[in-house]
Amino acid sequence: MWDLVLWTVILVVTGGVGLPVARSMPSRLAWRTSLAPAFGIAVLAIVVPIAYRFGVAMKPMLVVAAIVAVISIALHVRRHGVPRDRRGRWLAGAWLVAALVLLAPRWTGGDQFAVFQGNQWDTYGYLDSALSYATRPYHSIHAAGPLELLRNPLFAIAQGQLDERPSVHELYALFSRIAPGQAYRLYYTFLVWFMAQLVLVGLFVARTVLPRARPWAWLAIAVAFPLGFWGQYVVDINAWSQIASAPLLFAMFGFVLLAPGAWSRRDGWRLAGGLAVACAGAVYLYPEGFFISCAALVPVGAVATAWPMLRTRRLELARVIP
């Protein structure tokens, strides 16, 4: 039961927070609202560490985020109604099935599978830090001296993580407040939730970049990593930062592929804004992965820009200089 409660709360909060950013993307992008949870991840990955540093506790922060999200969703439904297109329902159904597949190992294997996985060291480091941030203010952990660390040895790891990349720890500290006593059991659900968002982002990218492909091809592209060997491997080794940043890194890939298209100046700035939000969130969550992805995206962007010109044998500077 708590798995579904946690899943629902994260979906509503991230979806509501990220919905204005998703709606600000160019209107010709099909399924752009499916990016709302990923954009919500990016926004919260930036806002939560800053607010925590200035003394805001996790529970009030979650309440405020939930109120903002509910208002955002209500305004969207009031203005635009509930999507009724057949492909939109297909998108939601595909995502739901993928989510159930991702949750199935926990439901069949229980705590013995979900709590004790392949990399207990990373699990302990992330979980210890998250629980410390959830129960103690920033200054008490940051300023803890040798005597305090002897009395509270859990703070040692949490203190070191404050100056590295604490976003994913603090996101779990935030959402674990819905069931504090279950925090040690629910982190697997938290991690596979990000993998489910990778399916949504993958469907958006595949649908937008390959509009003439069949739906089964879009689905195959979207689930190849999160439901495949490498996705499950990343979950099994408890690479929290890498898992949390995956939807944003894939969104960056999609935006780079789309950038050379024939955009109006306004839509070009909207696309650039979405890319900036995804990049900022990825940097906060997993800076190493962001820079590695950038190294791969530079040649991808160059090929995406040059290919239409090579095919038509026309030099179009507008594709390079907006």
C-alpha positions as CSV (number, residue, x, y, z in Angstrom):
1,M,0.0,0.0,0.0
2,W,2.7,2.5,0.9
3,D,4.4,1.9,-2.4
4,L,1.3,3.2,-4.2
5,V,0.9,6.1,-1.8
6,L,4.5,7.2,-2.3
7,W,4.2,6.7,-6.1
8,T,1.1,8.8,-6.2
9,V,2.5,11.6,-4.0
10,I,5.7,11.9,-6.1
11,L,3.7,11.8,-9.3
12,V,1.3,14.5,-8.2
13,V,4.0,16.8,-6.7
14,T,6.5,16.6,-9.5
15,G,3.8,16.6,-12.2
16,G,2.2,19.6,-10.8
17,V,5.4,21.5,-10.2
18,G,6.7,20.7,-13.7
19,L,3.5,21.2,-15.5
20,P,4.0,25.0,-16.2
21,V,7.4,24.3,-17.7
22,A,6.1,21.5,-19.8
23,R,3.2,23.6,-21.1
24,S,5.7,26.4,-22.0
25,M,7.4,24.1,-24.5
26,P,6.4,24.7,-28.2
27,S,2.8,23.7,-28.8
28,R,3.6,21.6,-31.8
29,L,5.5,19.1,-29.6
30,A,3.1,16.2,-29.2
31,W,2.8,14.8,-25.6
32,R,4.8,17.7,-24.1
33,T,2.7,17.4,-20.9
34,S,4.3,14.0,-20.4
35,L,7.5,15.8,-19.6
36,A,5.9,17.5,-16.5
37,P,7.2,15.0,-13.9
38,A,10.7,15.2,-15.4
39,F,10.6,18.9,-15.3
40,G,9.3,18.7,-11.7
41,I,12.2,16.6,-10.8
42,A,14.6,19.2,-12.2
43,V,12.8,22.1,-10.4
44,L,12.7,20.3,-7.0
45,A,16.3,19.1,-7.4
46,I,17.3,22.7,-7.4
47,V,14.8,24.3,-5.0
48,V,14.9,21.7,-2.2
49,P,18.7,21.9,-1.5
50,I,18.6,25.7,-1.6
51,A,15.5,25.8,0.8
52,Y,17.1,23.2,3.1
53,R,20.3,25.2,3.3
54,F,18.3,28.2,4.4
55,G,16.6,26.3,7.2
56,V,13.3,25.1,5.7
57,A,12.4,21.6,7.1
58,M,11.4,18.8,4.8
59,K,7.8,18.3,6.0
60,P,6.7,21.9,5.6
61,M,8.5,21.9,2.2
62,L,6.6,18.9,1.1
63,V,3.3,20.5,2.2
64,V,4.1,23.7,0.2
65,A,5.2,21.7,-2.9
66,A,2.0,19.6,-2.7
67,I,-0.2,22.7,-2.5
68,V,1.6,24.4,-5.4
69,A,1.2,21.2,-7.4
70,V,-2.5,20.7,-6.8
71,I,-3.2,24.3,-7.7
72,S,-1.1,24.0,-10.9
73,I,-3.0,20.8,-11.9
74,A,-6.4,22.3,-11.1
75,L,-5.6,25.4,-13.2
76,H,-4.5,23.2,-16.1
77,V,-7.6,21.0,-16.0
78,R,-9.8,24.1,-15.8
79,R,-8.2,25.7,-18.8
80,H,-7.5,22.8,-21.0
81,G,-9.6,20.0,-19.7
82,V,-8.6,16.3,-19.5
83,P,-6.8,14.9,-22.6
84,R,-9.1,12.7,-24.6
85,D,-7.1,11.6,-27.6
86,R,-6.6,7.9,-28.2
87,R,-2.8,8.1,-28.4
88,G,-2.7,10.0,-25.1
89,R,-4.6,7.2,-23.4
90,W,-2.2,4.7,-25.0
91,L,0.7,6.7,-23.6
92,A,-0.8,6.6,-20.1
93,G,-1.5,2.8,-20.4
94,A,2.0,2.0,-21.6
95,W,3.5,4.0,-18.8
96,L,1.3,2.3,-16.2
97,V,2.2,-1.2,-17.5
98,A,5.9,-0.3,-17.4
99,A,5.5,1.1,-13.8
100,L,3.8,-2.2,-12.7
101,V,6.7,-4.2,-14.2
102,L,9.2,-2.1,-12.4
103,L,7.4,-2.5,-9.1
104,A,6.8,-6.2,-9.5
105,P,10.2,-7.4,-8.1
106,R,9.4,-5.6,-4.9
107,W,5.9,-7.0,-4.6
108,T,7.1,-10.6,-5.4
109,G,10.5,-10.5,-3.6
110,G,9.5,-8.4,-0.6
111,D,11.9,-6.6,1.7
112,Q,14.6,-9.3,1.1
113,F,14.8,-8.1,-2.5
114,A,14.0,-4.4,-2.2
115,V,16.1,-3.6,0.9
116,F,19.1,-5.9,0.5
117,Q,20.4,-5.4,-3.0
118,G,23.8,-5.5,-4.8
119,N,25.5,-2.5,-3.3
120,Q,24.9,-2.0,0.4
121,W,27.6,0.7,0.6
122,D,25.9,3.1,-1.7
123,T,22.5,2.3,-0.3
124,Y,23.7,3.0,3.3
125,G,25.4,6.3,2.2
126,Y,22.3,7.6,0.4
127,L,19.8,6.3,2.9
128,D,21.8,7.5,5.9
129,S,22.1,11.0,4.4
130,A,18.4,11.2,3.4
131,L,17.2,10.2,6.9
132,S,19.6,12.7,8.5
133,Y,18.4,15.6,6.3
134,A,14.8,14.6,7.0
135,T,15.2,14.9,10.8
136,R,17.9,17.5,11.3
137,P,18.3,21.1,10.0
138,Y,21.2,21.9,7.7
139,H,23.2,23.9,10.2
140,S,23.3,21.1,12.8
141,I,24.8,18.7,10.3
142,H,27.1,21.1,8.5
143,A,28.5,22.5,11.8
144,A,28.8,19.1,13.6
145,G,32.2,18.8,15.2
146,P,34.2,15.7,16.3
147,L,32.3,15.3,19.6
148,E,28.9,15.6,17.9
149,L,29.9,13.1,15.2
150,L,30.9,10.7,18.0
151,R,27.5,11.1,19.6
152,N,25.7,10.9,16.2
153,P,27.9,8.8,13.8
154,L,25.2,8.8,11.1
155,F,25.9,12.5,10.6
156,A,29.5,11.9,9.3
157,I,28.3,10.6,5.9
158,A,25.5,13.1,5.7
159,Q,28.0,16.0,6.4
160,G,30.3,14.9,3.6
161,Q,27.4,14.7,1.1
162,L,26.2,18.2,1.8
163,D,29.1,19.6,-0.2
164,E,29.0,17.1,-3.1
165,R,25.6,16.3,-4.7
166,P,22.9,16.1,-2.1
167,S,19.9,16.6,-4.3
168,V,18.7,13.0,-4.6
169,H,19.3,12.4,-0.9
170,E,17.2,15.5,-0.1
171,L,14.5,14.5,-2.5
172,Y,14.1,11.2,-0.7
173,A,14.2,13.0,2.6
174,L,11.3,15.2,1.3
175,F,9.1,12.4,0.0
176,S,9.9,9.9,2.8
177,R,8.0,12.2,5.2
178,I,4.7,10.7,4.1
179,A,5.7,7.5,6.0
180,P,8.8,8.1,8.1
181,G,8.7,4.7,9.7
182,Q,8.8,3.0,6.3
183,A,11.7,5.1,4.9
184,Y,14.2,2.2,5.0
185,R,11.8,0.0,2.9
186,L,10.5,2.5,0.4
187,Y,13.7,3.7,-1.3
188,Y,13.4,1.0,-4.0
189,T,9.9,2.4,-4.9
190,F,11.5,5.8,-5.0
191,L,14.2,4.7,-7.4
192,V,12.1,2.8,-9.8
193,W,9.7,5.8,-10.0
194,F,12.5,7.7,-11.8
195,M,12.9,4.7,-14.1
196,A,9.2,5.0,-14.9
197,Q,9.6,8.7,-15.8
198,L,12.4,7.6,-18.1
199,V,9.7,5.6,-20.0
200,L,7.6,8.7,-20.3
201,V,10.4,10.9,-21.5
202,G,11.5,8.1,-23.9
203,L,8.0,7.9,-25.4
204,F,8.0,11.7,-25.9
205,V,11.4,11.7,-27.6
206,A,10.6,8.8,-29.8
207,R,7.1,10.2,-30.8
208,T,8.6,13.6,-31.5
209,V,11.8,12.6,-33.3
210,L,10.2,9.7,-35.2
211,P,6.6,10.8,-35.8
212,R,6.1,8.3,-38.7
213,A,7.2,5.3,-36.7
214,R,4.7,2.8,-35.4
215,P,3.7,3.0,-31.7
216,W,5.4,-0.3,-30.9
217,A,8.7,1.2,-32.1
218,W,8.2,4.2,-29.8
219,L,7.5,1.9,-26.9
220,A,10.5,-0.3,-27.7
221,I,12.8,2.7,-27.6
222,A,11.2,4.0,-24.4
223,V,11.6,0.8,-22.4
224,A,14.9,-0.5,-23.8
225,F,17.0,1.0,-21.0
226,P,14.7,1.2,-17.9
227,L,13.2,-2.4,-18.4
228,G,16.4,-3.8,-19.9
229,F,19.6,-5.2,-18.4
230,W,21.4,-1.9,-17.9
231,G,18.5,-0.1,-16.3
232,Q,18.0,-3.0,-13.8
233,Y,21.8,-3.1,-13.2
234,V,21.8,0.6,-12.2
235,V,18.9,0.0,-9.8
236,D,20.6,-3.1,-8.4
237,I,23.8,-1.3,-7.6
238,N,21.8,1.5,-6.0
239,A,23.2,4.4,-8.1
240,W,20.7,6.9,-6.8
241,S,22.1,10.0,-8.5
242,Q,22.5,8.3,-11.8
243,I,18.9,6.9,-11.7
244,A,17.3,10.2,-10.7
245,S,19.1,12.1,-13.4
246,A,18.3,9.6,-16.2
247,P,15.0,11.2,-17.3
248,L,16.6,14.6,-17.5
249,L,19.6,13.3,-19.5
250,F,17.3,11.6,-22.0
251,A,15.2,14.8,-22.3
252,M,18.4,16.7,-23.0
253,F,19.2,14.2,-25.8
254,G,15.7,14.7,-27.3
255,F,15.9,18.5,-27.2
256,V,19.3,18.5,-28.9
257,L,17.9,16.4,-31.7
258,L,15.0,18.8,-32.1
259,A,17.0,22.0,-31.9
260,P,18.0,22.1,-35.6
261,G,14.4,22.1,-36.7
262,A,12.6,25.1,-38.3
263,W,11.5,26.9,-35.2
264,S,10.2,30.4,-34.9
265,R,12.2,32.7,-32.6
266,R,9.7,32.4,-29.8
267,D,9.5,28.6,-30.0
268,G,13.3,28.4,-30.3
269,W,13.6,30.2,-27.0
270,R,10.9,28.0,-25.4
271,L,12.8,24.9,-26.5
272,A,16.1,26.4,-25.1
273,G,14.3,27.1,-21.8
274,G,13.2,23.5,-21.5
275,L,16.8,22.4,-22.3
276,A,18.1,24.8,-19.7
277,V,15.8,23.4,-16.9
278,A,16.7,19.8,-17.8
279,C,20.5,20.7,-17.8
280,A,20.3,22.5,-14.4
281,G,18.4,19.7,-12.8
282,A,20.9,17.1,-14.2
283,V,23.8,19.1,-12.8
284,Y,22.3,19.2,-9.4
285,L,21.5,15.5,-9.4
286,Y,24.5,14.0,-11.1
287,P,27.2,16.4,-12.4
288,E,29.4,13.6,-13.6
289,G,26.7,12.2,-15.7
290,F,25.8,15.6,-17.1
291,F,29.3,16.3,-18.4
292,I,29.7,12.8,-19.8
293,S,26.4,13.2,-21.6
294,C,27.5,16.7,-22.9
295,A,30.6,15.1,-24.4
296,A,28.3,12.7,-26.3
297,L,25.7,15.3,-27.2
298,V,28.1,17.6,-29.0
299,P,28.6,15.2,-31.9
300,V,25.0,14.2,-31.9
301,G,23.9,17.9,-32.2
302,A,26.5,18.5,-35.0
303,V,25.2,15.5,-37.0
304,A,21.5,16.5,-36.4
305,T,22.4,20.0,-37.7
306,A,24.5,18.9,-40.7
307,W,22.4,16.0,-41.9
308,P,19.5,18.0,-43.4
309,M,21.9,20.3,-45.2
310,L,23.9,17.4,-46.6
311,R,20.7,15.7,-47.7
312,T,19.4,18.8,-49.5
313,R,22.9,20.1,-50.5
314,R,22.0,23.5,-49.2
315,L,23.8,25.6,-46.6
316,E,21.2,26.9,-44.2
317,L,22.8,29.1,-41.6
318,A,19.4,29.5,-39.8
319,R,19.8,25.9,-38.6
320,V,23.1,27.0,-36.9
321,I,22.5,30.7,-36.0
322,P,18.8,31.4,-35.0
